Short mmCIF file of C-alpha atoms and ligand atoms in Angstrom, two decimals:
data_model
loop_
_atom_site.label_atom_id
_atom_site.label_comp_id
_atom_site.label_asym_id
_atom_site.label_seq_id
_atom_site.Cartn_x
_atom_site.Cartn_y
_atom_site.Cartn_z
CA MET A 1 11.10 -15.28 25.32
CA ALA A 2 12.28 -12.05 27.31
CA ASP A 3 9.66 -10.46 29.33
CA ASN A 4 9.26 -7.12 27.99
CA HIS A 5 7.76 -8.72 24.48
CA PHE A 6 4.41 -8.29 24.75
CA GLY A 7 3.84 -6.94 20.84
CA GLY A 8 2.20 -3.00 21.67
CA ILE A 9 2.65 -1.25 18.23
CA LYS A 10 2.56 2.07 17.10
CA ILE A 11 2.61 3.00 13.75
CA ARG A 12 3.72 7.35 13.33
CA HIS A 13 3.98 9.31 10.12
CA LEU A 14 3.96 5.83 7.84
CA TYR A 15 3.96 6.45 4.15
CA LYS A 16 4.31 4.42 1.53
CA ILE A 17 4.86 5.16 -1.91
CA PHE A 18 5.22 2.76 -4.63
CA GLY A 19 7.52 2.89 -7.72
CA PRO A 20 11.05 4.15 -8.60
CA ASN A 21 12.60 7.12 -5.48
CA GLY A 22 9.49 7.74 -3.81
CA GLN A 23 11.30 9.34 -1.53
CA ALA A 24 11.67 12.61 -3.83
CA TYR A 25 7.70 13.06 -3.34
CA ILE A 26 7.13 12.42 0.11
CA ASP A 27 7.26 15.88 0.82
CA ALA A 28 4.41 17.08 -2.36
CA VAL A 29 2.60 14.34 -0.53
CA LYS A 30 2.94 15.51 2.66
CA ASN A 31 2.17 18.79 1.65
CA GLY A 32 -0.69 17.59 0.21
CA LEU A 33 -0.37 16.01 -3.45
CA THR A 34 -3.10 13.60 -3.71
CA LYS A 35 -3.01 10.40 -4.69
CA ALA A 36 -4.46 10.79 -8.14
CA GLU A 37 -2.12 13.73 -8.99
CA LEU A 38 0.87 11.39 -7.91
CA ASN A 39 -0.40 8.42 -10.21
CA ARG A 40 -1.44 11.15 -12.46
CA GLU A 41 1.80 13.50 -12.94
CA HIS A 42 4.71 11.19 -12.04
CA GLY A 43 3.60 7.72 -12.19
CA ARG A 44 4.12 6.74 -8.48
CA ILE A 45 1.10 5.13 -5.80
CA LEU A 46 0.42 6.48 -2.78
CA GLY A 47 0.24 3.12 -0.97
CA LEU A 48 -0.19 4.80 2.53
CA ARG A 49 -0.40 8.55 4.09
CA ASP A 50 0.57 9.44 7.50
CA ILE A 51 -1.01 6.53 9.59
CA ASN A 52 -0.70 7.12 13.10
CA ILE A 53 -2.08 4.16 15.17
CA GLU A 54 -1.66 2.74 18.18
CA ILE A 55 -2.45 -0.43 18.81
CA PRO A 56 -2.05 -1.80 23.06
CA SER A 57 -0.57 -4.98 23.26
CA GLY A 58 -2.92 -8.03 23.98
CA CYS A 59 -5.89 -6.02 21.56
CA ILE A 60 -7.38 -7.29 18.40
CA GLN A 61 -7.08 -4.00 16.34
CA VAL A 62 -9.35 -4.26 12.46
CA ILE A 63 -8.34 -2.57 9.53
CA MET A 64 -11.35 -2.34 6.94
CA GLY A 65 -11.18 0.00 4.08
CA LEU A 66 -12.15 -1.32 0.09
CA SER A 67 -10.28 -2.86 -2.70
CA GLY A 68 -6.95 -0.84 -2.43
CA SER A 69 -7.57 1.04 0.19
CA GLY A 70 -4.28 0.09 1.46
CA LYS A 71 -4.94 -2.66 4.23
CA SER A 72 -2.27 -5.43 2.53
CA THR A 73 0.27 -2.74 2.30
CA LEU A 74 -0.09 -1.19 6.10
CA ILE A 75 -0.58 -4.78 8.08
CA ARG A 76 2.96 -5.47 5.52
CA HIS A 77 5.15 -2.65 6.81
CA ILE A 78 4.38 -4.55 10.32
CA ASN A 79 6.77 -7.02 9.53
CA ARG A 80 8.27 -5.72 6.96
CA LEU A 81 7.64 -7.64 3.49
CA ILE A 82 7.46 -3.85 3.15
CA ASP A 83 10.10 -1.40 3.14
CA PRO A 84 8.35 2.23 4.14
CA THR A 85 8.62 5.54 2.02
CA ALA A 86 8.85 7.65 5.79
CA GLY A 87 7.47 6.59 9.60
CA GLU A 88 7.81 4.29 12.17
CA VAL A 89 6.76 1.08 13.24
CA LEU A 90 7.45 0.68 16.91
CA VAL A 91 6.68 -2.59 17.72
CA ASP A 92 7.80 -2.92 22.11
CA GLY A 93 9.55 -0.05 21.15
CA VAL A 94 11.95 -1.13 18.70
CA ASP A 95 11.56 0.47 14.23
CA VAL A 96 11.18 -2.10 12.53
CA VAL A 97 12.06 0.32 10.36
CA LYS A 98 15.68 0.09 11.91
CA MET A 99 16.56 -3.41 11.97
CA ASN A 100 19.16 -4.66 9.80
CA ASP A 101 18.98 -7.83 7.99
CA VAL A 102 19.74 -10.07 11.25
CA GLN A 103 17.99 -8.58 13.89
CA LEU A 104 14.46 -8.26 10.87
CA ARG A 105 14.66 -12.25 10.38
CA ASP A 106 15.19 -12.70 14.27
CA PHE A 107 12.45 -10.50 14.88
CA ARG A 108 10.42 -12.19 11.81
CA ARG A 109 10.80 -15.59 13.57
CA ARG A 110 10.21 -14.59 17.60
CA GLU A 111 7.76 -11.68 17.07
CA THR A 112 5.70 -12.05 14.52
CA ALA A 113 3.23 -14.59 13.03
CA MET A 114 0.98 -14.25 9.79
CA VAL A 115 -2.29 -16.41 8.18
CA PHE A 116 -3.17 -15.74 4.86
CA GLN A 117 -6.22 -15.51 2.80
CA LYS A 118 -5.55 -18.25 0.83
CA PHE A 119 -3.88 -21.18 4.20
CA ALA A 120 -0.36 -21.05 2.19
CA LEU A 121 -0.36 -23.95 3.83
CA LEU A 122 2.72 -26.71 2.27
CA PRO A 123 1.31 -29.21 0.57
CA HIS A 124 3.12 -32.57 1.11
CA ARG A 125 3.23 -31.75 4.79
CA ASN A 126 0.17 -33.45 6.57
CA VAL A 127 -0.91 -30.95 9.23
CA LEU A 128 1.30 -31.89 12.04
CA GLU A 129 4.36 -31.40 9.56
CA ASN A 130 2.74 -27.90 8.90
CA THR A 131 2.03 -27.13 12.09
CA VAL A 132 5.69 -28.54 13.57
CA PHE A 133 7.31 -26.43 10.56
CA GLY A 134 8.01 -22.86 11.74
CA LEU A 135 9.20 -24.50 15.81
CA GLU A 136 11.93 -26.59 13.62
CA VAL A 137 12.72 -23.08 11.79
CA GLN A 138 13.63 -22.15 15.38
CA GLY A 139 15.48 -25.21 15.77
CA MET A 140 13.24 -26.32 18.51
CA ASP A 141 13.45 -29.82 20.19
CA ARG A 142 11.42 -32.62 17.06
CA SER A 143 9.87 -33.76 20.58
CA LYS A 144 8.83 -30.45 22.27
CA ALA A 145 8.14 -29.17 19.11
CA VAL A 146 5.47 -31.80 18.42
CA ASN A 147 4.08 -31.26 21.95
CA VAL A 148 3.20 -28.19 21.07
CA ALA A 149 1.91 -28.59 17.82
CA MET A 150 -0.18 -31.23 19.15
CA ARG A 151 -1.72 -28.63 22.19
CA TRP A 152 -2.57 -25.97 18.68
CA ILE A 153 -3.81 -28.45 16.47
CA GLU A 154 -6.04 -29.68 19.46
CA ARG A 155 -7.26 -26.13 20.20
CA VAL A 156 -8.32 -25.10 17.35
CA GLY A 157 -10.19 -28.86 16.46
CA LEU A 158 -8.59 -30.20 14.38
CA GLY A 159 -7.88 -33.07 16.95
CA GLY A 160 -7.46 -36.46 15.01
CA PHE A 161 -6.62 -34.28 11.67
CA GLU A 162 -2.83 -34.49 12.46
CA GLN A 163 -2.17 -36.87 9.78
CA LYS A 164 -3.69 -35.77 6.79
CA TYR A 165 -2.62 -33.46 4.03
CA PRO A 166 -4.04 -29.95 2.93
CA ASN A 167 -6.00 -31.07 -0.43
CA GLN A 168 -7.75 -33.88 2.04
CA LEU A 169 -9.24 -30.41 4.12
CA SER A 170 -12.11 -28.41 3.93
CA GLY A 171 -11.44 -24.57 3.14
CA GLY A 172 -12.27 -23.87 7.12
CA MET A 173 -10.09 -26.89 7.87
CA GLN A 174 -6.62 -25.57 6.06
CA GLN A 175 -7.45 -22.68 7.87
CA ARG A 176 -7.08 -23.75 11.49
CA VAL A 177 -4.56 -24.91 10.11
CA GLY A 178 -3.02 -22.09 9.27
CA LEU A 179 -3.68 -21.13 12.78
CA ALA A 180 -2.32 -23.91 14.58
CA ARG A 181 0.84 -22.79 13.25
CA ALA A 182 0.98 -19.11 14.08
CA LEU A 183 0.09 -19.78 17.07
CA ALA A 184 2.74 -22.90 17.98
CA ASN A 185 5.24 -20.23 17.05
CA ASP A 186 3.57 -18.11 20.19
CA ALA A 187 4.68 -15.07 18.68
CA PRO A 188 3.29 -11.94 20.66
CA VAL A 189 2.40 -10.30 17.70
CA LEU A 190 -0.43 -11.72 14.93
CA LEU A 191 -1.33 -10.35 11.72
CA MET A 192 -3.96 -11.77 9.57
CA ASP A 193 -4.72 -10.71 5.77
CA GLU A 194 -8.18 -11.41 4.94
CA ALA A 195 -8.04 -14.76 6.96
CA TYR A 196 -11.27 -15.51 7.10
CA SER A 197 -12.20 -13.74 3.29
CA ALA A 198 -12.19 -17.13 1.52
CA LEU A 199 -14.31 -18.98 3.52
CA ASP A 200 -18.42 -19.72 3.59
CA PRO A 201 -20.92 -17.82 6.58
CA LEU A 202 -21.27 -20.10 8.75
CA ILE A 203 -17.53 -21.28 8.91
CA ARG A 204 -16.05 -17.99 9.27
CA THR A 205 -18.27 -17.38 12.16
CA ASP A 206 -17.32 -20.48 13.28
CA MET A 207 -13.86 -19.20 13.27
CA GLN A 208 -14.18 -15.99 14.25
CA THR A 209 -15.13 -17.68 17.69
CA VAL A 210 -12.25 -19.76 18.27
CA LEU A 211 -10.11 -17.10 17.70
CA LEU A 212 -11.77 -14.82 20.40
CA ASP A 213 -12.53 -17.94 22.53
CA ILE A 214 -8.41 -18.65 22.17
CA GLN A 215 -7.53 -14.91 22.30
CA LYS A 216 -8.73 -14.84 25.28
CA GLU A 217 -6.05 -16.83 26.96
CA ILE A 218 -2.92 -16.71 25.19
CA LYS A 219 -3.72 -11.67 24.43
CA LYS A 220 -1.78 -11.55 21.43
CA THR A 221 -1.35 -8.33 20.05
CA ILE A 222 -3.82 -9.36 16.35
CA VAL A 223 -4.15 -6.99 13.15
CA PHE A 224 -6.74 -8.49 12.08
CA ILE A 225 -7.75 -7.25 7.67
CA THR A 226 -11.35 -7.63 6.72
CA HIS A 227 -13.69 -6.38 4.19
CA ASP A 228 -16.37 -7.24 6.11
CA LEU A 229 -18.39 -5.51 8.73
CA ASP A 230 -20.08 -7.82 10.72
CA GLU A 231 -17.04 -8.97 11.08
CA ALA A 232 -15.02 -6.31 12.34
CA LEU A 233 -17.60 -5.30 14.63
CA ARG A 234 -17.24 -8.60 16.45
CA LEU A 235 -13.73 -9.22 15.98
CA GLY A 236 -12.25 -5.41 16.63
CA ASP A 237 -11.45 -3.90 20.31
CA GLN A 238 -10.03 -1.05 17.83
CA ILE A 239 -10.82 -0.23 14.22
CA ALA A 240 -8.87 1.43 11.33
CA ILE A 241 -10.59 2.26 8.29
CA LEU A 242 -8.47 3.58 5.83
CA ARG A 243 -9.86 4.65 2.09
CA ASP A 244 -7.21 5.43 -0.54
CA GLY A 245 -4.11 5.38 1.19
CA GLU A 246 -5.63 7.31 4.29
CA VAL A 247 -7.50 6.41 7.77
CA ILE A 248 -10.32 7.58 7.45
CA GLN A 249 -11.89 6.23 11.03
CA GLN A 250 -10.27 5.15 13.79
CA GLY A 251 -12.24 4.07 17.23
CA THR A 252 -14.09 1.29 18.88
CA SER A 253 -17.21 -0.50 17.30
CA GLN A 254 -19.64 2.15 19.31
CA ASP A 255 -17.87 5.39 17.41
CA ILE A 256 -17.80 3.52 13.88
CA VAL A 257 -21.43 2.57 13.92
CA LEU A 258 -22.96 5.88 16.37
CA ARG A 259 -21.13 7.91 14.66
CA PRO A 260 -19.67 7.12 11.19
CA ALA A 261 -16.58 10.17 10.33
CA ASP A 262 -18.30 10.42 6.68
CA GLU A 263 -20.28 9.18 3.51
CA TYR A 264 -17.91 6.51 2.95
CA VAL A 265 -18.07 5.05 7.01
CA ALA A 266 -21.53 5.96 6.85
CA ASN A 267 -21.52 3.09 3.91
CA PHE A 268 -20.14 0.46 5.58
CA VAL A 269 -22.08 1.21 8.67
CA LYS A 270 -25.42 1.12 6.66
CA GLU A 271 -26.30 -2.41 6.52
CA VAL A 272 -25.20 -3.32 9.78
CA ASN A 273 -27.44 -4.57 12.38
CA ARG A 274 -27.29 -2.38 14.93
CA GLY A 275 -29.20 -4.43 17.35
CA ARG A 276 -26.33 -6.99 17.40
CA VAL A 277 -23.75 -3.93 17.27
CA VAL A 278 -24.81 -1.38 19.84
CA GLN A 279 -24.94 -0.93 23.23
CA VAL A 280 -27.91 -0.35 25.87
CA GLU A 281 -25.58 2.20 26.89
CA ALA A 282 -25.67 4.42 23.94
CA VAL A 283 -29.49 4.19 24.24
CA MET A 284 -30.50 4.17 27.85
CA SER A 285 -31.76 7.19 30.15
CA PRO A 286 -28.58 8.27 32.27
CA LEU A 287 -30.12 7.96 36.00
CA ARG A 288 -31.02 11.67 37.24
CA ALA A 289 -28.89 12.38 40.19
CA GLY A 290 -30.85 10.88 43.31
CA ALA A 291 -33.20 9.46 41.52
CA PRO A 292 -35.18 6.29 43.20
CA VAL A 293 -34.17 2.80 41.57
CA HIS A 294 -36.92 0.67 41.21
CA GLY A 295 -36.54 -3.09 41.66
CA GLY A 296 -37.74 -4.99 38.89
CA MET A 297 -34.98 -6.23 35.38
CA THR A 298 -31.69 -5.35 35.18
CA ILE A 299 -28.68 -5.44 32.39
CA GLU A 300 -25.42 -4.41 31.99
CA ALA A 301 -24.32 -1.16 30.19
CA HIS A 302 -22.13 -3.07 27.57
CA ALA A 303 -25.13 -5.26 26.62
CA THR A 304 -26.62 -5.24 23.31
CA ILE A 305 -29.87 -3.79 22.02
CA GLU A 306 -30.55 -6.98 21.16
CA GLU A 307 -30.52 -9.01 24.45
CA ALA A 308 -31.81 -5.80 25.92
CA ILE A 309 -35.32 -6.38 23.84
CA ARG A 310 -35.10 -9.88 24.41
CA LEU A 311 -35.42 -9.28 28.76
CA LEU A 312 -38.01 -6.26 27.77
CA ALA A 313 -40.18 -8.53 25.20
CA SER A 314 -41.81 -10.15 27.69
CA SER A 315 -43.40 -6.60 29.84
CA PRO A 316 -43.02 -4.26 26.67
CA GLU A 317 -44.34 -1.29 28.58
CA GLY A 318 -41.98 -1.69 30.78
CA GLU A 319 -38.47 -0.33 31.32
CA VAL A 320 -34.73 -2.30 32.65
CA THR A 321 -32.28 -0.67 35.06
CA VAL A 322 -28.98 -0.50 33.41
CA LEU A 323 -26.17 -1.25 35.64
CA GLY A 324 -22.36 0.21 35.17
CA ALA A 325 -19.14 -1.81 35.73
CA SER A 326 -19.63 -1.69 39.63
CA ALA A 327 -23.33 -2.89 39.24
CA GLN A 328 -24.35 0.68 40.36
CA PRO A 329 -26.39 1.21 38.38
CA VAL A 330 -25.91 4.29 35.66
CA GLY A 331 -29.43 4.26 34.14
CA THR A 332 -32.86 2.97 32.82
CA VAL A 333 -34.01 2.20 28.71
CA THR A 334 -37.34 1.04 27.72
CA PHE A 335 -39.00 -0.67 24.73
CA ARG A 336 -39.21 2.27 22.88
CA GLN A 337 -36.11 3.67 23.12
CA LEU A 338 -34.48 0.55 22.06
CA ALA A 339 -36.72 -0.11 18.98
CA CYS A 340 -35.79 3.39 17.43
CA ALA A 341 -32.08 2.82 18.05
CA MET A 342 -32.58 -0.20 16.29
CA VAL A 343 -34.06 1.06 13.42
CA ASN A 344 -32.08 4.86 13.37
CA SER A 345 -30.24 4.46 9.95
CA GLN A 346 -33.02 3.39 8.37
CA PRO A 347 -35.06 5.60 6.36
CA HIS A 348 -37.32 8.22 7.81
CA ASP A 349 -40.54 6.40 7.03
CA GLU A 350 -39.40 2.93 7.26
CA ARG A 351 -38.07 4.34 11.17
CA GLU A 352 -41.44 6.53 11.64
CA ALA A 353 -43.46 2.37 10.90
CA ALA A 354 -41.24 0.68 12.96
CA ILE A 355 -41.62 3.44 15.99
CA ALA A 356 -45.62 3.65 15.28
CA LEU A 357 -45.52 -0.27 15.84
CA VAL A 358 -44.54 -0.86 19.36
CA ARG A 359 -46.36 2.48 20.54
N1 LIG B 1 4.24 -3.76 -5.13
C1 LIG B 1 3.18 -2.65 -5.90
N2 LIG B 1 3.39 -1.90 -6.35
C2 LIG B 1 2.44 -0.56 -6.87
N3 LIG B 1 1.66 -0.26 -6.85
C3 LIG B 1 1.32 -1.59 -5.53
C4 LIG B 1 1.84 -2.42 -5.32
N4 LIG B 1 1.01 -3.10 -3.72
C5 LIG B 1 0.48 -2.60 -3.70
N5 LIG B 1 -0.30 -1.36 -4.46
C6 LIG B 1 -1.14 -0.54 -4.51
O1 LIG B 1 -1.26 -0.12 -3.62
C7 LIG B 1 -2.93 0.25 -3.00
C8 LIG B 1 -3.22 -0.19 -1.87
O2 LIG B 1 -2.48 -1.72 -2.23
P1 LIG B 1 -3.57 -2.39 -1.65
O3 LIG B 1 -2.90 -3.93 -1.69
O4 LIG B 1 -2.33 -2.52 0.02
O5 LIG B 1 -4.73 -2.59 -0.97
P2 LIG B 1 -5.43 -3.44 -0.43
O6 LIG B 1 -6.63 -2.57 0.86
O7 LIG B 1 -4.96 -4.62 0.40
O8 LIG B 1 -6.91 -4.09 -1.36
P3 LIG B 1 -7.32 -5.87 -1.56
O9 LIG B 1 -8.60 -5.65 -0.59
O10 LIG B 1 -8.37 -5.81 -2.68
O11 LIG B 1 -6.75 -6.83 -0.69
C9 LIG B 1 -3.52 -0.02 -4.10
O12 LIG B 1 -3.40 1.52 -5.01
C10 LIG B 1 -2.05 -1.25 -5.60
O13 LIG B 1 -2.61 -0.67 -6.63
MG1 LIG B 2 -4.91 -6.99 0.50
#
């Protein structure tokens, strides 16, 4: 793989209108024709409208949104399983939309790998042969391909299962094979469309952990689609929220939870466990310049509220000094501030009650 292939993605002014001759309606859509109007008046479906997302190399970009909001349509533009009606999809600066068939085939094989919700394993191949498949297609020498495949089978926790067939494996194990197969390709871009949505909650959390652990080493550019906000917040370095084919909000988990752009996003955020997401930094009292710093307990600014509460639980009347990136004090936080932030999205009377309890 060439050294300049790192997998950074830039999506610019991307539109998709499904149905014959979508091009004819692009100006009307750009001038504000809504998805409902396009469908009612012209029988065309607006899949995506003016999507602009920049995904730095090595970053996990989560795409969230209700069913039908355009998540699969968007991710399928990145390896051009869907042709856009307008716009650019740049991967390492090269526009996927402009590639010819040969370039596109080469790009799909070398630059991207996909993990599917329903695993999409080959039923008559065992775990090893499923994992080795993409490498075979690339023409890799058999013994080298087996070595690479075995390394990833071990890495996703399937060591010893390489001779088993898909129907002998649980859903979680099948998805591990799907992940091993995708990683074996060593493509810089990993596309995961609801990859974990069919798994039981505990298995799902395990698989998130596997992905985060592996990502620390491999630093791929991962586009991860999910319906689940907890999963989005846990995995996403960046999160984009789609509604009716449009990006309603993009930002970090902190941006989404603390400053939801509208009611639609607020509805997603309502049920979230803020203690596990919101960082101490968002809650603390910033240190006044020159104020004396007390000794005692300290915590990192990026620690969660829950972690800080655990620390303060033994002396709830005290406060913790919050440390910035280079371990310098940047603020202080009290038990009360933490408790308030924890229940901030709850109805007013519940919030008051919770605060009263810690007063
Ligand atoms: N091939 C197609 N032809 C016509 N309309 C389509 C096509 N593919 C998708 N759509 C429409 O585009 C919109 C977005 O669909 P998409 O599958 O991207 O949604 P999604 O967010 O992935 O939903 P889900 O969470 O259910 O997977 C929907 O209105 C859908 O009906
Ligand atoms: Mg989908």
